[in-house]
Amino acid sequence: MSEISKRRTFAIISHPDAGKTTLTEKLLLFGGAIHLAGAVKAKKGGQSARSDWMEIEKARGISVTASVMTFEYNDHTINLLDTPGHKDFSEDTYRTLTAVDSAVMVLDGAKGIETQTLKLFEVCRLRDTPIITFINKMDRETKEPFELLDEIEKTLALDVCPITWPIGMGERFRGCFNVMTDKLYLFEDGRGSQISEAIAFNGANDPKLDEFIPEAELLKFREEVAMVKAIFPAFNKESYLEGHLTPVFFGSAVNNFGVRELLEALCDIAPSPRIQAAEPRSISPEEPKFTGFVFKIQANMDKNHRDRIAFVRICSGRYTRGMKVLHVRSGKILSLNNPVLFLARERELAEEAWPGDILGIPGHGHLHIGDALTEGETLYFTGIPSFAPELFQRVRLDDPLKSKQLKAALEQLSEEGASQIFKPLDGSPWIIGVVGQLQFDVIASRLKSEYGVNGSFEAVQFTTTRWLKSADKTKLDQFADKNKYNTAIDSHGHLAYLAPNAWHLDRIQKDWPDVEFLKTRENR
């Protein structure tokens, strides 16, 4: 098996509280990357989730930034990208989805498809990303499995193919039956932090099942398996890879039910690195020369060193430590002497890496989201946008003498792409723009814990922003001069218009037909 065909790079998407971070922990547990899974919402003295490393993540038990974890399983290299589930961090998730070849969609069995799951699914559909579905929390009372499958078909317009089938739910949950292999796995309850060995049976009609499952439940289970085989299509790998069919697994991540089967399916059916869209040409993973793009920046993963890590998805070629690459945006040559591979916060120096792998390149601001790295060719990877923020505030410092620290902190945090900062042309203080209210809580927490800056947020009169573009530069200059109280420069030097309301934005667009007002800006 080649190094490229061994790679599986995928993200986990879900609505908040569907169990995404718990599933991440259990995949690491089954992959041998950790030996004891931590409680995600840790109580005092307990463990926080391995993939959550910010103080606010540990305190609230939520993921607010995408994490990368690499481990080996069954002769495959697994690159798992854990993404925020909360809608206020959807921009980070969107860009992370540009760096993966497939996705696992986690559904809460009691709630089915929720709003944020639907939004993230639509992002995957735009990119034809293959999706495996994991229906979680079967150890609780849930919707009927057939109802859940029907909901997936109708809401997402996807064909479904159950790979495993649950035996009961809630207190009557006995385990999962693999429809494809006719093997039934019963698990011991209450051992969620350890791997329990499965008991295998030969088919749903194996008489030995009578020893483990009450007669009435067993009868219902056998009827359901017969219906599954009669109603649903057999698994078609081509249809899955094209994004038309989703294989479905049932389980309980917290109790390890169904996790092993999911991980094995990722190895068996999920795609190896795929062709990446770029200009002026697409990039095949089999090409010999190195290419990659930055899809995420994270500041202060080690706050003692004020570091910034650029997360780079390798698209082609082979990385070797110390190699020199072209930073396309600046035209400069970079020496890659100390990139790292990740297990959440833990890092190890990368001696070599292949397409599908995620490299962390330490730096101090020279790499931006969307940047391309190549062995000399000038090209740009497409589909890595920034979105116009819709919530705006200013920071009021408790100590005015820390204005320089505030400016540096805001610039560093804006490089991550989740928040954006704007310097108004009229000389007034920096404005922070975000797509979700919770981002302000994260910024306040990080300003205090990572930069030692205390302050409060105050509202401003703006409700949306648009980036400005025109083929005629004099028109842009005229616009900026006449609207300097509403025009600002973002941290990348782009002009932006800050609108107080939708009517005002509509009016200004009609008054300036030669100026484009862009809701998204391609990072390149």
mmCIF file of N, CA and C in Angstrom, residues 245-342:
data_model
loop_
_atom_site.group_PDB
_atom_site.id
_atom_site.type_symbol
_atom_site.label_atom_id
_atom_site.label_comp_id
_atom_site.label_asym_id
_atom_site.label_seq_id
_atom_site.Cartn_x
_atom_site.Cartn_y
_atom_site.Cartn_z
ATOM 1 N N LEU A 245 -24.702 8.753 -1.458
ATOM 2 C CA LEU A 245 -25.165 7.740 -0.501
ATOM 3 C C LEU A 245 -24.345 7.860 0.781
ATOM 4 N N THR A 246 -25.018 7.705 1.919
ATOM 5 C CA THR A 246 -24.297 7.709 3.193
ATOM 6 C C THR A 246 -24.462 6.373 3.900
ATOM 7 N N PRO A 247 -23.368 5.671 4.184
ATOM 8 C CA PRO A 247 -23.460 4.494 5.049
ATOM 9 C C PRO A 247 -23.750 4.950 6.478
ATOM 10 N N VAL A 248 -24.601 4.206 7.192
ATOM 11 C CA VAL A 248 -25.056 4.631 8.518
ATOM 12 C C VAL A 248 -24.624 3.615 9.569
ATOM 13 N N PHE A 249 -24.075 4.144 10.664
ATOM 14 C CA PHE A 249 -23.675 3.329 11.811
ATOM 15 C C PHE A 249 -24.444 3.817 13.034
ATOM 16 N N PHE A 250 -24.892 2.885 13.852
ATOM 17 C CA PHE A 250 -25.535 3.217 15.121
ATOM 18 C C PHE A 250 -24.582 2.879 16.251
ATOM 19 N N GLY A 251 -24.696 3.626 17.368
ATOM 20 C CA GLY A 251 -23.849 3.292 18.495
ATOM 21 C C GLY A 251 -24.008 4.252 19.646
ATOM 22 N N SER A 252 -23.102 4.108 20.589
ATOM 23 C CA SER A 252 -23.032 4.990 21.756
ATOM 24 C C SER A 252 -21.554 5.262 22.000
ATOM 25 N N ALA A 253 -21.113 6.449 21.600
ATOM 26 C CA ALA A 253 -19.693 6.763 21.704
ATOM 27 C C ALA A 253 -19.205 6.682 23.139
ATOM 28 N N VAL A 254 -20.017 7.166 24.069
ATOM 29 C CA VAL A 254 -19.572 7.207 25.459
ATOM 30 C C VAL A 254 -19.358 5.799 26.018
ATOM 31 N N ASN A 255 -20.033 4.809 25.446
ATOM 32 C CA ASN A 255 -19.886 3.426 25.893
ATOM 33 C C ASN A 255 -19.129 2.546 24.903
ATOM 34 N N ASN A 256 -18.527 3.182 23.872
ATOM 35 C CA ASN A 256 -17.737 2.470 22.863
ATOM 36 C C ASN A 256 -18.547 1.631 21.885
ATOM 37 N N PHE A 257 -19.875 1.673 21.943
ATOM 38 C CA PHE A 257 -20.683 0.895 21.008
ATOM 39 C C PHE A 257 -20.540 1.454 19.601
ATOM 40 N N GLY A 258 -20.123 0.642 18.658
ATOM 41 C CA GLY A 258 -20.116 1.016 17.248
ATOM 42 C C GLY A 258 -18.897 1.795 16.800
ATOM 43 N N VAL A 259 -18.001 2.151 17.719
ATOM 44 C CA VAL A 259 -16.864 2.992 17.344
ATOM 45 C C VAL A 259 -15.849 2.205 16.520
ATOM 46 N N ARG A 260 -15.578 0.975 16.917
ATOM 47 C CA ARG A 260 -14.600 0.160 16.180
ATOM 48 C C ARG A 260 -15.057 -0.045 14.737
ATOM 49 N N GLU A 261 -16.357 -0.366 14.549
ATOM 50 C CA GLU A 261 -16.874 -0.582 13.197
ATOM 51 C C GLU A 261 -16.761 0.684 12.349
ATOM 52 N N LEU A 262 -17.005 1.828 12.972
ATOM 53 C CA LEU A 262 -16.885 3.101 12.265
ATOM 54 C C LEU A 262 -15.436 3.329 11.817
ATOM 55 N N LEU A 263 -14.488 3.088 12.705
ATOM 56 C CA LEU A 263 -13.079 3.303 12.393
ATOM 57 C C LEU A 263 -12.612 2.353 11.290
ATOM 58 N N GLU A 264 -13.073 1.110 11.364
ATOM 59 C CA GLU A 264 -12.692 0.148 10.319
ATOM 60 C C GLU A 264 -13.289 0.532 8.971
ATOM 61 N N ALA A 265 -14.512 1.076 8.996
ATOM 62 C CA ALA A 265 -15.139 1.516 7.747
ATOM 63 C C ALA A 265 -14.382 2.685 7.138
ATOM 64 N N LEU A 266 -13.890 3.594 7.989
ATOM 65 C CA LEU A 266 -13.098 4.717 7.480
ATOM 66 C C LEU A 266 -11.869 4.209 6.738
ATOM 67 N N CYS A 267 -11.238 3.177 7.280
ATOM 68 C CA CYS A 267 -10.071 2.592 6.607
ATOM 69 C C CYS A 267 -10.470 1.902 5.301
ATOM 70 N N ASP A 268 -11.613 1.199 5.326
ATOM 71 C CA ASP A 268 -11.987 0.365 4.184
ATOM 72 C C ASP A 268 -12.613 1.147 3.035
ATOM 73 N N ILE A 269 -13.481 2.126 3.350
ATOM 74 C CA ILE A 269 -14.259 2.736 2.263
ATOM 75 C C ILE A 269 -14.011 4.235 2.070
ATOM 76 N N ALA A 270 -13.537 4.938 3.105
ATOM 77 C CA ALA A 270 -13.335 6.386 2.953
ATOM 78 C C ALA A 270 -12.234 6.648 1.936
ATOM 79 N N PRO A 271 -12.322 7.774 1.218
ATOM 80 C CA PRO A 271 -11.350 8.029 0.153
ATOM 81 C C PRO A 271 -9.972 8.397 0.681
ATOM 82 N N SER A 272 -8.958 8.001 -0.063
ATOM 83 C CA SER A 272 -7.610 8.513 0.170
ATOM 84 C C SER A 272 -7.568 9.934 -0.404
ATOM 85 N N PRO A 273 -6.449 10.666 -0.269
ATOM 86 C CA PRO A 273 -6.408 12.060 -0.735
ATOM 87 C C PRO A 273 -6.925 12.242 -2.158
ATOM 88 N N ARG A 274 -7.736 13.289 -2.310
ATOM 89 C CA ARG A 274 -8.406 13.542 -3.585
ATOM 90 C C ARG A 274 -7.756 14.723 -4.319
ATOM 91 N N ILE A 275 -8.182 14.924 -5.564
ATOM 92 C CA ILE A 275 -7.706 16.066 -6.363
ATOM 93 C C ILE A 275 -8.188 17.357 -5.712
ATOM 94 N N GLN A 276 -7.315 18.370 -5.648
ATOM 95 C CA GLN A 276 -7.645 19.656 -5.041
ATOM 96 C C GLN A 276 -7.838 20.734 -6.110
ATOM 97 N N ALA A 277 -8.916 21.523 -5.953
ATOM 98 C CA ALA A 277 -9.196 22.598 -6.902
ATOM 99 C C ALA A 277 -8.210 23.743 -6.710
ATOM 100 N N ALA A 278 -7.646 24.225 -7.807
ATOM 101 C CA ALA A 278 -6.692 25.333 -7.760
ATOM 102 C C ALA A 278 -6.710 26.049 -9.098
ATOM 103 N N GLU A 279 -6.111 27.228 -9.112
ATOM 104 C CA GLU A 279 -5.935 27.992 -10.352
ATOM 105 C C GLU A 279 -4.441 28.168 -10.618
ATOM 106 N N PRO A 280 -3.969 27.963 -11.835
ATOM 107 C CA PRO A 280 -4.732 27.751 -13.055
ATOM 108 C C PRO A 280 -5.073 26.302 -13.349
ATOM 109 N N ARG A 281 -4.746 25.346 -12.456
ATOM 110 C CA ARG A 281 -5.033 23.936 -12.725
ATOM 111 C C ARG A 281 -5.267 23.210 -11.412
ATOM 112 N N SER A 282 -5.967 22.098 -11.484
ATOM 113 C CA SER A 282 -6.180 21.273 -10.296
ATOM 114 C C SER A 282 -4.927 20.463 -9.986
ATOM 115 N N ILE A 283 -4.826 20.038 -8.721
ATOM 116 C CA ILE A 283 -3.616 19.342 -8.258
ATOM 117 C C ILE A 283 -3.964 17.904 -7.876
ATOM 118 N N SER A 284 -3.279 16.960 -8.476
ATOM 119 C CA SER A 284 -3.462 15.548 -8.148
ATOM 120 C C SER A 284 -2.497 15.145 -7.031
ATOM 121 N N PRO A 285 -2.957 14.321 -6.077
ATOM 122 C CA PRO A 285 -2.062 13.902 -4.987
ATOM 123 C C PRO A 285 -0.875 13.076 -5.472
ATOM 124 N N GLU A 286 -0.979 12.505 -6.653
ATOM 125 C CA GLU A 286 0.095 11.649 -7.170
ATOM 126 C C GLU A 286 1.244 12.445 -7.777
ATOM 127 N N GLU A 287 1.070 13.763 -7.936
ATOM 128 C CA GLU A 287 2.134 14.562 -8.540
ATOM 129 C C GLU A 287 3.387 14.528 -7.654
ATOM 130 N N PRO A 288 4.575 14.523 -8.261
ATOM 131 C CA PRO A 288 5.811 14.361 -7.472
ATOM 132 C C PRO A 288 6.227 15.602 -6.685
ATOM 133 N N LYS A 289 5.830 16.802 -7.144
ATOM 134 C CA LYS A 289 6.277 18.016 -6.474
ATOM 135 C C LYS A 289 5.325 18.420 -5.350
ATOM 136 N N PHE A 290 5.910 18.950 -4.283
ATOM 137 C CA PHE A 290 5.154 19.324 -3.082
ATOM 138 C C PHE A 290 4.263 20.535 -3.351
ATOM 139 N N THR A 291 2.996 20.437 -2.924
ATOM 140 C CA THR A 291 2.104 21.597 -2.836
ATOM 141 C C THR A 291 1.262 21.455 -1.570
ATOM 142 N N GLY A 292 0.820 22.581 -1.043
ATOM 143 C CA GLY A 292 -0.048 22.573 0.128
ATOM 144 C C GLY A 292 -0.646 23.952 0.325
ATOM 145 N N PHE A 293 -1.675 24.035 1.174
ATOM 146 C CA PHE A 293 -2.282 25.333 1.439
ATOM 147 C C PHE A 293 -2.607 25.465 2.930
ATOM 148 N N VAL A 294 -2.595 26.704 3.401
ATOM 149 C CA VAL A 294 -2.908 27.015 4.796
ATOM 150 C C VAL A 294 -4.424 27.151 4.928
ATOM 151 N N PHE A 295 -5.032 26.338 5.792
ATOM 152 C CA PHE A 295 -6.480 26.445 5.983
ATOM 153 C C PHE A 295 -6.852 26.966 7.372
ATOM 154 N N LYS A 296 -5.845 27.110 8.238
ATOM 155 C CA LYS A 296 -6.133 27.540 9.603
ATOM 156 C C LYS A 296 -4.866 28.111 10.232
ATOM 157 N N ILE A 297 -5.052 29.152 11.026
ATOM 158 C CA ILE A 297 -3.974 29.701 11.847
ATOM 159 C C ILE A 297 -4.430 29.631 13.301
ATOM 160 N N GLN A 298 -3.559 29.166 14.189
ATOM 161 C CA GLN A 298 -3.906 29.135 15.612
ATOM 162 C C GLN A 298 -2.805 29.831 16.397
ATOM 163 N N ALA A 299 -3.187 30.881 17.123
ATOM 164 C CA ALA A 299 -2.225 31.602 17.952
ATOM 165 C C ALA A 299 -2.179 30.987 19.344
ATOM 166 N N ASN A 300 -0.998 30.995 19.926
ATOM 167 C CA ASN A 300 -0.811 30.675 21.346
ATOM 168 C C ASN A 300 -1.237 29.269 21.742
ATOM 169 N N MET A 301 -0.972 28.283 20.900
ATOM 170 C CA MET A 301 -1.163 26.908 21.356
ATOM 171 C C MET A 301 -0.195 26.620 22.503
ATOM 172 N N ASP A 302 0.961 27.288 22.472
ATOM 173 C CA ASP A 302 1.870 27.309 23.613
ATOM 174 C C ASP A 302 2.031 28.775 24.005
ATOM 175 N N LYS A 303 1.229 29.229 24.979
ATOM 176 C CA LYS A 303 1.194 30.666 25.257
ATOM 177 C C LYS A 303 2.488 31.169 25.884
ATOM 178 N N ASN A 304 3.334 30.254 26.381
ATOM 179 C CA ASN A 304 4.624 30.692 26.920
ATOM 180 C C ASN A 304 5.554 31.205 25.827
ATOM 181 N N HIS A 305 5.308 30.774 24.585
ATOM 182 C CA HIS A 305 6.193 31.160 23.492
ATOM 183 C C HIS A 305 5.517 32.083 22.485
ATOM 184 N N ARG A 306 4.248 32.487 22.768
ATOM 185 C CA ARG A 306 3.542 33.389 21.862
ATOM 186 C C ARG A 306 3.636 32.894 20.404
ATOM 187 N N ASP A 307 3.489 31.611 20.230
ATOM 188 C CA ASP A 307 3.672 31.050 18.897
ATOM 189 C C ASP A 307 2.396 31.144 18.070
ATOM 190 N N ARG A 308 2.560 31.023 16.782
ATOM 191 C CA ARG A 308 1.441 30.896 15.866
ATOM 192 C C ARG A 308 1.703 29.702 14.970
ATOM 193 N N ILE A 309 0.749 28.834 14.869
ATOM 194 C CA ILE A 309 0.892 27.640 14.051
ATOM 195 C C ILE A 309 0.000 27.787 12.823
ATOM 196 N N ALA A 310 0.588 27.616 11.638
ATOM 197 C CA ALA A 310 -0.184 27.560 10.395
ATOM 198 C C ALA A 310 -0.436 26.088 10.071
ATOM 199 N N PHE A 311 -1.707 25.716 9.957
ATOM 200 C CA PHE A 311 -2.083 24.348 9.621
ATOM 201 C C PHE A 311 -2.100 24.227 8.097
ATOM 202 N N VAL A 312 -1.266 23.348 7.559
ATOM 203 C CA VAL A 312 -1.112 23.207 6.107
ATOM 204 C C VAL A 312 -1.569 21.818 5.677
ATOM 205 N N ARG A 313 -2.518 21.772 4.753
ATOM 206 C CA ARG A 313 -2.931 20.506 4.145
ATOM 207 C C ARG A 313 -1.997 20.226 2.964
ATOM 208 N N ILE A 314 -1.304 19.085 3.009
ATOM 209 C CA ILE A 314 -0.447 18.696 1.889
ATOM 210 C C ILE A 314 -1.324 18.127 0.784
ATOM 211 N N CYS A 315 -1.144 18.633 -0.434
ATOM 212 C CA CYS A 315 -1.987 18.218 -1.558
ATOM 213 C C CYS A 315 -1.278 17.290 -2.528
ATOM 214 N N SER A 316 0.041 17.441 -2.640
ATOM 215 C CA SER A 316 0.802 16.576 -3.551
ATOM 216 C C SER A 316 2.256 16.521 -3.104
ATOM 217 N N GLY A 317 2.989 15.554 -3.675
ATOM 218 C CA GLY A 317 4.417 15.451 -3.384
ATOM 219 C C GLY A 317 4.701 14.892 -2.006
ATOM 220 N N ARG A 318 5.918 15.105 -1.562
ATOM 221 C CA ARG A 318 6.369 14.579 -0.274
ATOM 222 C C ARG A 318 7.109 15.681 0.469
ATOM 223 N N TYR A 319 6.725 15.885 1.722
ATOM 224 C CA TYR A 319 7.475 16.821 2.564
ATOM 225 C C TYR A 319 8.634 16.081 3.221
ATOM 226 N N THR A 320 9.807 16.714 3.211
ATOM 227 C CA THR A 320 10.936 16.230 4.005
ATOM 228 C C THR A 320 11.469 17.406 4.814
ATOM 229 N N ARG A 321 11.892 17.111 6.006
ATOM 230 C CA ARG A 321 12.333 18.171 6.911
ATOM 231 C C ARG A 321 13.517 18.942 6.321
ATOM 232 N N GLY A 322 13.388 20.275 6.365
ATOM 233 C CA GLY A 322 14.433 21.144 5.856
ATOM 234 C C GLY A 322 14.252 21.561 4.405
ATOM 235 N N MET A 323 13.233 21.016 3.724
ATOM 236 C CA MET A 323 13.040 21.361 2.312
ATOM 237 C C MET A 323 12.661 22.839 2.168
ATOM 238 N N LYS A 324 12.925 23.389 0.994
ATOM 239 C CA LYS A 324 12.605 24.791 0.699
ATOM 240 C C LYS A 324 11.393 24.836 -0.220
ATOM 241 N N VAL A 325 10.466 25.761 0.072
ATOM 242 C CA VAL A 325 9.257 25.894 -0.729
ATOM 243 C C VAL A 325 9.024 27.366 -1.056
ATOM 244 N N LEU A 326 8.257 27.596 -2.137
ATOM 245 C CA LEU A 326 7.875 28.948 -2.525
ATOM 246 C C LEU A 326 6.605 29.348 -1.789
ATOM 247 N N HIS A 327 6.649 30.482 -1.083
ATOM 248 C CA HIS A 327 5.452 31.086 -0.497
ATOM 249 C C HIS A 327 4.856 31.975 -1.587
ATOM 250 N N VAL A 328 3.811 31.467 -2.260
ATOM 251 C CA VAL A 328 3.353 32.079 -3.511
ATOM 252 C C VAL A 328 2.938 33.539 -3.316
ATOM 253 N N ARG A 329 2.235 33.841 -2.243
ATOM 254 C CA ARG A 329 1.716 35.209 -2.059
ATOM 255 C C ARG A 329 2.844 36.238 -1.993
ATOM 256 N N SER A 330 3.896 35.921 -1.260
ATOM 257 C CA SER A 330 4.985 36.886 -1.087
ATOM 258 C C SER A 330 6.104 36.715 -2.111
ATOM 259 N N GLY A 331 6.153 35.537 -2.750
ATOM 260 C CA GLY A 331 7.241 35.248 -3.675
ATOM 261 C C GLY A 331 8.534 34.853 -2.982
ATOM 262 N N LYS A 332 8.496 34.693 -1.652
ATOM 263 C CA LYS A 332 9.703 34.353 -0.899
ATOM 264 C C LYS A 332 9.879 32.835 -0.787
ATOM 265 N N ILE A 333 11.124 32.434 -0.559
ATOM 266 C CA ILE A 333 11.437 31.026 -0.336
ATOM 267 C C ILE A 333 11.481 30.773 1.172
ATOM 268 N N LEU A 334 10.763 29.738 1.623
ATOM 269 C CA LEU A 334 10.747 29.377 3.038
ATOM 270 C C LEU A 334 11.456 28.048 3.232
ATOM 271 N N SER A 335 12.230 27.941 4.299
ATOM 272 C CA SER A 335 12.818 26.662 4.692
ATOM 273 C C SER A 335 11.937 26.027 5.763
ATOM 274 N N LEU A 336 11.446 24.819 5.484
ATOM 275 C CA LEU A 336 10.572 24.129 6.432
ATOM 276 C C LEU A 336 11.426 23.250 7.344
ATOM 277 N N ASN A 337 11.967 23.869 8.390
ATOM 278 C CA ASN A 337 12.907 23.164 9.266
ATOM 279 C C ASN A 337 12.252 22.496 10.465
ATOM 280 N N ASN A 338 11.123 23.052 10.931
ATOM 281 C CA ASN A 338 10.557 22.498 12.175
ATOM 282 C C ASN A 338 9.044 22.347 12.162
ATOM 283 N N PRO A 339 8.421 21.965 11.029
ATOM 284 C CA PRO A 339 6.984 21.646 11.085
ATOM 285 C C PRO A 339 6.714 20.458 11.996
ATOM 286 N N VAL A 340 5.471 20.392 12.492
ATOM 287 C CA VAL A 340 5.113 19.358 13.452
ATOM 288 C C VAL A 340 3.866 18.622 12.995
ATOM 289 N N LEU A 341 3.688 17.411 13.526
ATOM 290 C CA LEU A 341 2.440 16.658 13.440
ATOM 291 C C LEU A 341 1.791 16.701 14.820
ATOM 292 N N PHE A 342 0.464 16.494 14.863
ATOM 293 C CA PHE A 342 -0.287 16.786 16.079
ATOM 294 C C PHE A 342 -0.965 15.568 16.692
#
